[in-house]
Amino acid sequence: QSGLIDGTVTKIDESAGKITLRHGPIKKLDMDEGMTMVFRIQDPTMLKQVKAGDKVKFDADRVNGELTVTKIEKTK
């Protein structure tokens, strides 16, 4: 499993280190359907690479019990 999930950035909160993503199912986190939700971001510099409205591929995991984006990249 490549692990990268298709999503769209809907909001970025740099001061809180959070990103809101609309995304498809994330099987490894037991999410069987797509939704929009807020994730913590593992590395705050990742928020500089994307903006609201961008299509992205990302990976997320539970870090200290919180859903956290561990990797994100903009797609065309």
mmCIF file of C-alpha atoms in Angstrom:
data_model
loop_
_atom_site.group_PDB
_atom_site.id
_atom_site.type_symbol
_atom_site.label_atom_id
_atom_site.label_comp_id
_atom_site.label_asym_id
_atom_site.label_seq_id
_atom_site.Cartn_x
_atom_site.Cartn_y
_atom_site.Cartn_z
ATOM 1 C CA GLN A 1 0.000 0.000 0.000
ATOM 2 C CA SER A 2 1.512 3.290 -1.117
ATOM 3 C CA GLY A 3 -0.259 5.003 1.746
ATOM 4 C CA LEU A 4 -0.733 8.318 -0.041
ATOM 5 C CA ILE A 5 -4.294 9.600 0.084
ATOM 6 C CA ASP A 6 -5.841 12.029 -2.389
ATOM 7 C CA GLY A 7 -7.184 15.146 -0.792
ATOM 8 C CA THR A 8 -7.937 18.840 -1.141
ATOM 9 C CA VAL A 9 -6.724 21.485 1.282
ATOM 10 C CA THR A 10 -9.715 23.440 2.608
ATOM 11 C CA LYS A 11 -8.011 25.444 5.375
ATOM 12 C CA ILE A 12 -4.590 26.011 6.917
ATOM 13 C CA ASP A 13 -4.022 27.236 10.461
ATOM 14 C CA GLU A 14 -0.282 27.850 10.691
ATOM 15 C CA SER A 15 -0.368 29.216 14.240
ATOM 16 C CA ALA A 16 -2.032 26.026 15.513
ATOM 17 C CA GLY A 17 -0.040 23.719 13.216
ATOM 18 C CA LYS A 18 -3.204 22.276 11.716
ATOM 19 C CA ILE A 19 -4.549 21.638 8.242
ATOM 20 C CA THR A 20 -8.103 20.854 7.157
ATOM 21 C CA LEU A 21 -8.333 18.324 4.332
ATOM 22 C CA ARG A 22 -11.210 16.916 2.325
ATOM 23 C CA HIS A 23 -10.123 13.364 1.576
ATOM 24 C CA GLY A 24 -11.130 9.905 0.483
ATOM 25 C CA PRO A 25 -11.141 6.754 2.617
ATOM 26 C CA ILE A 26 -8.095 6.126 4.835
ATOM 27 C CA LYS A 27 -8.168 2.387 5.423
ATOM 28 C CA LYS A 28 -5.269 2.245 7.878
ATOM 29 C CA LEU A 29 -7.078 4.710 10.143
ATOM 30 C CA ASP A 30 -10.347 2.745 9.821
ATOM 31 C CA MET A 31 -12.045 5.483 7.798
ATOM 32 C CA ASP A 32 -14.119 3.714 5.190
ATOM 33 C CA GLU A 33 -15.517 6.827 3.586
ATOM 34 C CA GLY A 34 -14.294 10.232 2.582
ATOM 35 C CA MET A 35 -14.811 13.276 4.798
ATOM 36 C CA THR A 36 -13.415 16.663 5.676
ATOM 37 C CA MET A 37 -11.395 16.855 8.854
ATOM 38 C CA VAL A 38 -8.686 18.702 10.710
ATOM 39 C CA PHE A 39 -5.270 17.090 11.100
ATOM 40 C CA ARG A 40 -2.256 18.135 13.114
ATOM 41 C CA ILE A 41 0.818 18.612 10.955
ATOM 42 C CA GLN A 42 4.026 16.815 11.894
ATOM 43 C CA ASP A 43 6.381 19.439 10.461
ATOM 44 C CA PRO A 44 5.149 23.074 10.369
ATOM 45 C CA THR A 45 7.243 23.798 7.259
ATOM 46 C CA MET A 46 4.895 21.475 5.335
ATOM 47 C CA LEU A 47 2.180 24.140 5.599
ATOM 48 C CA LYS A 48 4.302 26.512 3.504
ATOM 49 C CA GLN A 49 4.163 24.133 0.528
ATOM 50 C CA VAL A 50 0.383 24.147 0.102
ATOM 51 C CA LYS A 51 -2.546 26.555 0.267
ATOM 52 C CA ALA A 52 -6.326 26.291 0.504
ATOM 53 C CA GLY A 53 -7.754 24.868 -2.708
ATOM 54 C CA ASP A 54 -4.664 22.816 -3.592
ATOM 55 C CA LYS A 55 -5.081 19.202 -4.599
ATOM 56 C CA VAL A 56 -2.662 17.069 -2.611
ATOM 57 C CA LYS A 57 -1.533 13.555 -1.859
ATOM 58 C CA PHE A 58 -0.809 12.975 1.797
ATOM 59 C CA ASP A 59 -0.108 10.377 4.419
ATOM 60 C CA ALA A 60 -1.535 10.478 7.916
ATOM 61 C CA ASP A 61 -1.054 8.458 11.054
ATOM 62 C CA ARG A 62 -1.893 8.520 14.729
ATOM 63 C CA VAL A 63 0.887 10.364 16.569
ATOM 64 C CA ASN A 64 0.406 10.586 20.339
ATOM 65 C CA GLY A 65 -3.255 9.738 19.779
ATOM 66 C CA GLU A 66 -3.837 12.579 17.328
ATOM 67 C CA LEU A 67 -4.435 12.266 13.602
ATOM 68 C CA THR A 68 -1.344 13.812 12.086
ATOM 69 C CA VAL A 69 -0.251 14.480 8.506
ATOM 70 C CA THR A 70 3.231 12.961 8.196
ATOM 71 C CA LYS A 71 3.756 13.751 4.501
ATOM 72 C CA ILE A 72 2.060 16.027 1.995
ATOM 73 C CA GLU A 73 2.740 16.944 -1.606
ATOM 74 C CA LYS A 74 0.889 19.090 -4.086
ATOM 75 C CA THR A 75 -0.502 17.311 -7.158
ATOM 76 C CA LYS A 76 -1.370 18.735 -10.536
#
